[in-house]
mmCIF file with all atom_site columns, C-alpha atoms and ligand atoms in Angstrom:
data_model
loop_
_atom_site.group_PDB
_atom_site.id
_atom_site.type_symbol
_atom_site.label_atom_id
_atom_site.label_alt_id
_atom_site.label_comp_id
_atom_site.label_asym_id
_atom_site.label_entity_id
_atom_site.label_seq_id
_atom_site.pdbx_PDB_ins_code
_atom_site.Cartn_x
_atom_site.Cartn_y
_atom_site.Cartn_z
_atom_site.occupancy
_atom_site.B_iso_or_equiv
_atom_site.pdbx_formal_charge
_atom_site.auth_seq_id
_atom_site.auth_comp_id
_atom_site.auth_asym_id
_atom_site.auth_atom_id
_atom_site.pdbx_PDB_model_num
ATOM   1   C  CA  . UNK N 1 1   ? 20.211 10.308 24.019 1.00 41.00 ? 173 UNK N CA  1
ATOM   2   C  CA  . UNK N 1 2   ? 17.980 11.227 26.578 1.00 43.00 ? 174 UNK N CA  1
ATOM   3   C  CA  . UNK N 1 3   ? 14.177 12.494 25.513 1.00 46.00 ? 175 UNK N CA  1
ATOM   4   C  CA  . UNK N 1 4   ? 13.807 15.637 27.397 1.00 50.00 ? 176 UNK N CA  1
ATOM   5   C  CA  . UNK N 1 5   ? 10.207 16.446 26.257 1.00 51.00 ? 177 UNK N CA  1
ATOM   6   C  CA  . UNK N 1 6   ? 7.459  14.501 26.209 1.00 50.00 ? 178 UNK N CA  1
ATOM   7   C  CA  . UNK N 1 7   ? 4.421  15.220 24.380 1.00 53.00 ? 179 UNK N CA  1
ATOM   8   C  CA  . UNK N 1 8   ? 1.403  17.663 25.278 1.00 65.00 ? 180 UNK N CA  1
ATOM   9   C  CA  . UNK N 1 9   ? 3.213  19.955 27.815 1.00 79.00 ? 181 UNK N CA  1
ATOM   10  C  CA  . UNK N 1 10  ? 1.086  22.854 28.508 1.00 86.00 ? 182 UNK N CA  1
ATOM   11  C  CA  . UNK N 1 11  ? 3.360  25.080 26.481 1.00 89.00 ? 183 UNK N CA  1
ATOM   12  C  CA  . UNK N 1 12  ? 3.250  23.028 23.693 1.00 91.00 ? 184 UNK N CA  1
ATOM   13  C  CA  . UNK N 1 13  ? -0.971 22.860 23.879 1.00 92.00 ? 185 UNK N CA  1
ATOM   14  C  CA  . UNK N 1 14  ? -0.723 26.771 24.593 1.00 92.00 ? 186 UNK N CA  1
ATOM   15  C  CA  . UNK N 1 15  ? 1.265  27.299 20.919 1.00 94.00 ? 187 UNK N CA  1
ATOM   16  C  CA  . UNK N 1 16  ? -0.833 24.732 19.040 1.00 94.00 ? 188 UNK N CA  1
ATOM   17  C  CA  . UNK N 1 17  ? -4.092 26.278 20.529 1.00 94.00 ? 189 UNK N CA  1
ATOM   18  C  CA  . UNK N 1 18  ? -3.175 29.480 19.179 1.00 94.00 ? 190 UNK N CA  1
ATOM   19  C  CA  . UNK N 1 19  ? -1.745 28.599 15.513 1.00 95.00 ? 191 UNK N CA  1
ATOM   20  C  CA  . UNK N 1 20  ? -4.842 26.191 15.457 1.00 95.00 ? 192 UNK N CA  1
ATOM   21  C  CA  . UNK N 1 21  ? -7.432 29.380 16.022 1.00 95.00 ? 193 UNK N CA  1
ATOM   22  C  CA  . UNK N 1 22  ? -5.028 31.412 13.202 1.00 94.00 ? 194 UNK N CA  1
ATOM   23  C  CA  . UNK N 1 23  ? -6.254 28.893 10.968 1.00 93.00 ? 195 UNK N CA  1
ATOM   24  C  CA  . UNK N 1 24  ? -2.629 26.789 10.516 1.00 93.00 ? 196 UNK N CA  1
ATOM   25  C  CA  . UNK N 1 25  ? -3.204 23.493 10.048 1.00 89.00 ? 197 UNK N CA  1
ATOM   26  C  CA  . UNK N 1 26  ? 0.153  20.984 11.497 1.00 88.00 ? 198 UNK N CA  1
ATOM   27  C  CA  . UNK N 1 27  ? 1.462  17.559 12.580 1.00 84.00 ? 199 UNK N CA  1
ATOM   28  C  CA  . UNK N 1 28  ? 2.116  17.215 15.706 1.00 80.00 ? 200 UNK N CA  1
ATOM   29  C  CA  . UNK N 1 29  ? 5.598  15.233 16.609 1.00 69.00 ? 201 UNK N CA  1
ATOM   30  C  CA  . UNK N 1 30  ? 5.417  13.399 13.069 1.00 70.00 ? 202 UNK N CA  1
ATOM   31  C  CA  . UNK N 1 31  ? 7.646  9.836  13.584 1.00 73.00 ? 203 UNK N CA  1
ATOM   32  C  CA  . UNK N 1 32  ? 10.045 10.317 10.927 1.00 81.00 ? 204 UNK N CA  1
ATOM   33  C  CA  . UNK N 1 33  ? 11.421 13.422 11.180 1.00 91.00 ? 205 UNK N CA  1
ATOM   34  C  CA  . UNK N 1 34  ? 14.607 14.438 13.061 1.00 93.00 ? 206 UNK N CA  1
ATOM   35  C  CA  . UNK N 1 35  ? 14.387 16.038 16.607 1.00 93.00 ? 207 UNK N CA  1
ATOM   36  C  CA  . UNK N 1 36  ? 10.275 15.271 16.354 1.00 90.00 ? 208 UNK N CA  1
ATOM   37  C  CA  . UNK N 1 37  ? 9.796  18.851 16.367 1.00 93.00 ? 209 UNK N CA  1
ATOM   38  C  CA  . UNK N 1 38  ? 6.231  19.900 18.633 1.00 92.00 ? 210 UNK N CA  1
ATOM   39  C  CA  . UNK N 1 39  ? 4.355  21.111 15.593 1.00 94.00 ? 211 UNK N CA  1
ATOM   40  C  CA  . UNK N 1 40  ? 5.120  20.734 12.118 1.00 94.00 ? 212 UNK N CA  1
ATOM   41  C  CA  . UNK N 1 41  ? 3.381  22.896 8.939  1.00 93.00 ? 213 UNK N CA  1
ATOM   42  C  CA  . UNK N 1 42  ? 3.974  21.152 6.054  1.00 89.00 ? 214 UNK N CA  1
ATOM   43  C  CA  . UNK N 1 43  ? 2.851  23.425 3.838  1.00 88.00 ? 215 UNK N CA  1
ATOM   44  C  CA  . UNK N 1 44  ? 5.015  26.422 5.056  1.00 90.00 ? 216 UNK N CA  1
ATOM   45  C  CA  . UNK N 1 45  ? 8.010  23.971 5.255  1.00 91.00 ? 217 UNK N CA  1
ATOM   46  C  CA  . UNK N 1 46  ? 8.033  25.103 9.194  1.00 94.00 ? 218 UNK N CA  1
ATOM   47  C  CA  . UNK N 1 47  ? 8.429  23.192 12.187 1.00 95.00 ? 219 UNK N CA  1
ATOM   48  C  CA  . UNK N 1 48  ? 8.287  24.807 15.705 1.00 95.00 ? 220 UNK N CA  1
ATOM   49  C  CA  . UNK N 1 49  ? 9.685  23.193 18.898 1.00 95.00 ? 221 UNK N CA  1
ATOM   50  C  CA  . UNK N 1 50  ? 8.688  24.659 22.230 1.00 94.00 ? 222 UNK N CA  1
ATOM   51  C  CA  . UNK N 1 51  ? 11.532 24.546 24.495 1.00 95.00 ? 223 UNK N CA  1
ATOM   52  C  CA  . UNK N 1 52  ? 11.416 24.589 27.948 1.00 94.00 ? 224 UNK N CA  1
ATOM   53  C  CA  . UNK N 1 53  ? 14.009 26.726 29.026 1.00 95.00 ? 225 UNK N CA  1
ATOM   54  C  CA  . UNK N 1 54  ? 15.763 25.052 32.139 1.00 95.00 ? 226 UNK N CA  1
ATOM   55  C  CA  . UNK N 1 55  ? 16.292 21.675 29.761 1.00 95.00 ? 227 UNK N CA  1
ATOM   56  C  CA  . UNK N 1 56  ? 16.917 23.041 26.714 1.00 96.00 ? 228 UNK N CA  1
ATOM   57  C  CA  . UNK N 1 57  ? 19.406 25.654 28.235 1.00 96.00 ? 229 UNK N CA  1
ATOM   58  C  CA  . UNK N 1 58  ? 18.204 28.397 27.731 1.00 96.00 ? 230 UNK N CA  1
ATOM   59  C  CA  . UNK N 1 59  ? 20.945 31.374 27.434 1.00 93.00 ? 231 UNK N CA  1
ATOM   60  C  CA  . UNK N 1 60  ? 20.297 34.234 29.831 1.00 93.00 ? 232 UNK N CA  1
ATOM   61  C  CA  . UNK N 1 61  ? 17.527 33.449 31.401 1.00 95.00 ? 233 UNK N CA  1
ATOM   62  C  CA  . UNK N 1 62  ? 16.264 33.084 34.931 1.00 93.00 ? 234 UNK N CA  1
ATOM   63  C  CA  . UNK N 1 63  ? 13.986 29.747 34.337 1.00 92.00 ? 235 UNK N CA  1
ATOM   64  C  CA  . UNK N 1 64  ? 17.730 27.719 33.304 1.00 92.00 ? 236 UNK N CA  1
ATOM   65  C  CA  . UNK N 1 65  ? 19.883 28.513 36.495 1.00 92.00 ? 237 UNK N CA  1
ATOM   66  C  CA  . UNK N 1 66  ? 20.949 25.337 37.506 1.00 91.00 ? 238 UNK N CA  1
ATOM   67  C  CA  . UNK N 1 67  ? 20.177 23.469 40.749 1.00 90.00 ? 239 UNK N CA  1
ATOM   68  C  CA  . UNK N 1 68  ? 23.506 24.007 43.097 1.00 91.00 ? 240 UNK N CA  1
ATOM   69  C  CA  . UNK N 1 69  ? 23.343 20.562 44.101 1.00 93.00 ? 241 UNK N CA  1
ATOM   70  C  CA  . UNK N 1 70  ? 24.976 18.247 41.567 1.00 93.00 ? 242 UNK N CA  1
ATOM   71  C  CA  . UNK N 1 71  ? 25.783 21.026 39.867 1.00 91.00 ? 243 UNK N CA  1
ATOM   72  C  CA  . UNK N 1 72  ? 28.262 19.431 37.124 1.00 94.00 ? 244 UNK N CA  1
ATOM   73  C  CA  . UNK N 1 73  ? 25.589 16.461 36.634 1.00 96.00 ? 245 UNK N CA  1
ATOM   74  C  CA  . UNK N 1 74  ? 22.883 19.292 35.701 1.00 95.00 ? 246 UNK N CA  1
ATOM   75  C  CA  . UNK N 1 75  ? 25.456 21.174 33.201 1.00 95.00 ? 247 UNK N CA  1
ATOM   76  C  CA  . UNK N 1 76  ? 26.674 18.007 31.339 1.00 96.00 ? 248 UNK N CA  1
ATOM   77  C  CA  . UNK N 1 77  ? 23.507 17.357 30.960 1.00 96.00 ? 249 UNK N CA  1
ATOM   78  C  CA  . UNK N 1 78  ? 22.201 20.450 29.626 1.00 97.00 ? 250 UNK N CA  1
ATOM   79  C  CA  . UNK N 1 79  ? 25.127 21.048 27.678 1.00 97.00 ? 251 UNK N CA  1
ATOM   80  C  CA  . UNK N 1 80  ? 23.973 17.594 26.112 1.00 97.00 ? 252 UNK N CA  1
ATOM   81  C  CA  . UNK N 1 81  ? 20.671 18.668 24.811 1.00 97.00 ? 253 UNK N CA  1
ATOM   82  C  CA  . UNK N 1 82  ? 22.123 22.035 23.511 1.00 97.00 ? 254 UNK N CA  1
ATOM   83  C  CA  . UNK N 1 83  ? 24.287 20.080 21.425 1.00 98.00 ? 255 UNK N CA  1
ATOM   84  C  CA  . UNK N 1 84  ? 21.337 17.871 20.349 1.00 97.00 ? 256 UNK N CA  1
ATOM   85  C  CA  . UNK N 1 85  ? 19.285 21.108 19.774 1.00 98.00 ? 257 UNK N CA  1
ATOM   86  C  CA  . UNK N 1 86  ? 21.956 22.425 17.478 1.00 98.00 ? 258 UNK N CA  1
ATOM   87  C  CA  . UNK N 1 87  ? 22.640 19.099 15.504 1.00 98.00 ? 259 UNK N CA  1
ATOM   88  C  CA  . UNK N 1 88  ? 18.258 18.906 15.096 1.00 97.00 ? 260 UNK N CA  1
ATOM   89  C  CA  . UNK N 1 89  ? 17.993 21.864 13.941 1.00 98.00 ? 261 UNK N CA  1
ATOM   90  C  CA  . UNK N 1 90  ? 20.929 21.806 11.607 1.00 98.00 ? 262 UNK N CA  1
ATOM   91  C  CA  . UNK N 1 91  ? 19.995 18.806 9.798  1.00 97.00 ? 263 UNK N CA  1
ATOM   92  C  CA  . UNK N 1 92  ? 15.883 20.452 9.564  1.00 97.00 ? 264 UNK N CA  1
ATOM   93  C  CA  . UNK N 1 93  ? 17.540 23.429 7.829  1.00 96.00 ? 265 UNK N CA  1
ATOM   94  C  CA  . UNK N 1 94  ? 19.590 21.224 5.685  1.00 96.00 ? 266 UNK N CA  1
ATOM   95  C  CA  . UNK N 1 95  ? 16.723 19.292 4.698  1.00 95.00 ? 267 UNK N CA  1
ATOM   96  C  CA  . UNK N 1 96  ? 14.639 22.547 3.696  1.00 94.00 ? 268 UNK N CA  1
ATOM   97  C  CA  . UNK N 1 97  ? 12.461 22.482 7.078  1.00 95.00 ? 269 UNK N CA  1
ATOM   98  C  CA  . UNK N 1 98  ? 12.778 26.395 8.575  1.00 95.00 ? 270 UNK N CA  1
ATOM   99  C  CA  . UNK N 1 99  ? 12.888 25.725 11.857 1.00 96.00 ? 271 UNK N CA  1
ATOM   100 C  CA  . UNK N 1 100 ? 11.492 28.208 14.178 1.00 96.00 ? 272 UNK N CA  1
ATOM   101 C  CA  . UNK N 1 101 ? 12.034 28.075 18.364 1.00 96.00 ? 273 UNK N CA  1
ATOM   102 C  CA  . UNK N 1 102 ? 9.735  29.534 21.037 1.00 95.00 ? 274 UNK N CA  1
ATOM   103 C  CA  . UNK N 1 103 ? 11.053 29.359 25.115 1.00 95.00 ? 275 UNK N CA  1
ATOM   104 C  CA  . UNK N 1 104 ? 9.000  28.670 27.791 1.00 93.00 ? 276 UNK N CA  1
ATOM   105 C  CA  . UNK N 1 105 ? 9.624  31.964 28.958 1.00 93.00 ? 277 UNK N CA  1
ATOM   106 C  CA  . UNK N 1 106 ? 8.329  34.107 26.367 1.00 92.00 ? 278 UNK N CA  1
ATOM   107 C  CA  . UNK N 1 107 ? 5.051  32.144 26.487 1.00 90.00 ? 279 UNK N CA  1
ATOM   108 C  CA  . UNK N 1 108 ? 4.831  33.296 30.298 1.00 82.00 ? 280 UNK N CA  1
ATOM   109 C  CA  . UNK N 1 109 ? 6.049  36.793 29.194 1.00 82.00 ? 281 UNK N CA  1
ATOM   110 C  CA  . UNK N 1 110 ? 3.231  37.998 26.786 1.00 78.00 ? 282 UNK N CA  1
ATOM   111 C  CA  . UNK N 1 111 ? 1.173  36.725 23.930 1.00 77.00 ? 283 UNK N CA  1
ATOM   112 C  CA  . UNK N 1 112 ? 3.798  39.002 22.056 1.00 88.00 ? 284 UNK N CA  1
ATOM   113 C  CA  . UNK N 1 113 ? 5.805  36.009 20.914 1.00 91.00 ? 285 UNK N CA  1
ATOM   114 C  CA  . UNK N 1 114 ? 2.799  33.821 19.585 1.00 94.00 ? 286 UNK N CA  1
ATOM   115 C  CA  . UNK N 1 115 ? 2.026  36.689 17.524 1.00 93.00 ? 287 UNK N CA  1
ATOM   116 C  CA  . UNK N 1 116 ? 5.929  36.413 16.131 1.00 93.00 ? 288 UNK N CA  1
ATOM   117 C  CA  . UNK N 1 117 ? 5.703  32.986 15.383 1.00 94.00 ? 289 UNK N CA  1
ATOM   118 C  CA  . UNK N 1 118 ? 2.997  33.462 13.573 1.00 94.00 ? 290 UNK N CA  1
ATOM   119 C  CA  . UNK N 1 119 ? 4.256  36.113 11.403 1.00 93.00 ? 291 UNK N CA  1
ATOM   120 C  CA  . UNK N 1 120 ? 7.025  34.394 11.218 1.00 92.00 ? 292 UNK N CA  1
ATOM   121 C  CA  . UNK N 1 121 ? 5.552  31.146 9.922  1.00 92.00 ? 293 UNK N CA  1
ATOM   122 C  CA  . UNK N 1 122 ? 3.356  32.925 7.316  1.00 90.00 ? 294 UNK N CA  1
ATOM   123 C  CA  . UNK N 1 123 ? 6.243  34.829 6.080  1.00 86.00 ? 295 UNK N CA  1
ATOM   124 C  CA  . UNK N 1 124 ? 7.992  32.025 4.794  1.00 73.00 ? 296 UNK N CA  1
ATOM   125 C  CA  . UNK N 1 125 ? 4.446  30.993 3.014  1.00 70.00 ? 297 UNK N CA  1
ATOM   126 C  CA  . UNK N 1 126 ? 5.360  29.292 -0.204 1.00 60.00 ? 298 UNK N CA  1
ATOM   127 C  CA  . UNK N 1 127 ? 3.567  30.993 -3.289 1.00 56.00 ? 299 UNK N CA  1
ATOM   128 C  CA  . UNK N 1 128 ? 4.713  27.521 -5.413 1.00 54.00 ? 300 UNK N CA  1
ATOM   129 C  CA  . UNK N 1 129 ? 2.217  25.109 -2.812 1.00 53.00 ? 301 UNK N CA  1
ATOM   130 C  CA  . UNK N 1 130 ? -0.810 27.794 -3.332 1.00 51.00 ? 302 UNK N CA  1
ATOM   131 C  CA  . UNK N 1 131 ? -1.855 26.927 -5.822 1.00 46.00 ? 303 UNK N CA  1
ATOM   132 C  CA  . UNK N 1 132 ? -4.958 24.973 -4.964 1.00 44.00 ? 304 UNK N CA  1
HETATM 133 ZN ZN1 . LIG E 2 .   ? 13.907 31.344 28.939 1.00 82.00 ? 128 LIG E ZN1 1
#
């Protein structure tokens, strides 16, 4: 398996920056866990993985058009880490972890889809690990 990201992309920093100043606390890429998600929240049983969205494949979107040159190359290989995507995030869920996804793209876009994450993280708070 190929690693596609490697740690402390800009996107990454961007999304930890901002849960950091919302007052989540997280491990970043934890060894141990499947897919080493980008930022994991223990105590909301979240992880979050920032994809960007030309390797991770993104559907419909401008920033994964292929290069025309070697095109097959380019889609076996994306293909690949959609697969890998699916099968990480698969096993997460089965293990309890809520996995949440945010694309390169929507970072660029607004700060609209920080603002989801983070509702969406603190959502899924769990009333059973407040109690200290
Ligand atoms: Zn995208």
């Amino acid at each position: 398996m190929q690693k596609v990201r490697s740690s402390g992309t800009n996107l990454e920093i961007q999304v930890r920056k901002y849960l950091h100043a919302n007052g989540l606390r997280f491990r970043i890429a934890p060894q141990g866990l499947i897919g080493r998600p980008d930022v994991v929240l223990p105590r909301f049983r979240s992880v979050v993985f920032v994809n960007g969205c030309f390797w991770h494949g993104h559907a419909d979107c401008k920033a994964s058009k292929l290069p025309s040159s070697n095109a097959q190359f380019w889609r076996q290989k994306i293909t690949r880490n959609i697969a890998r995507d699916d099968y990480v995030h698969s096993e997460l869920t089965q293990q309890g972890w809520r996995v949440n996804v945010i694309w390169g793209c929507e970072l660029a876009a607004s700060g609209e889809s920080l603002s989801k994450l983070l509702a969406s993280i603190l959502r899924f708070a769990d009333p059973l690990q407040k109690k200290c």
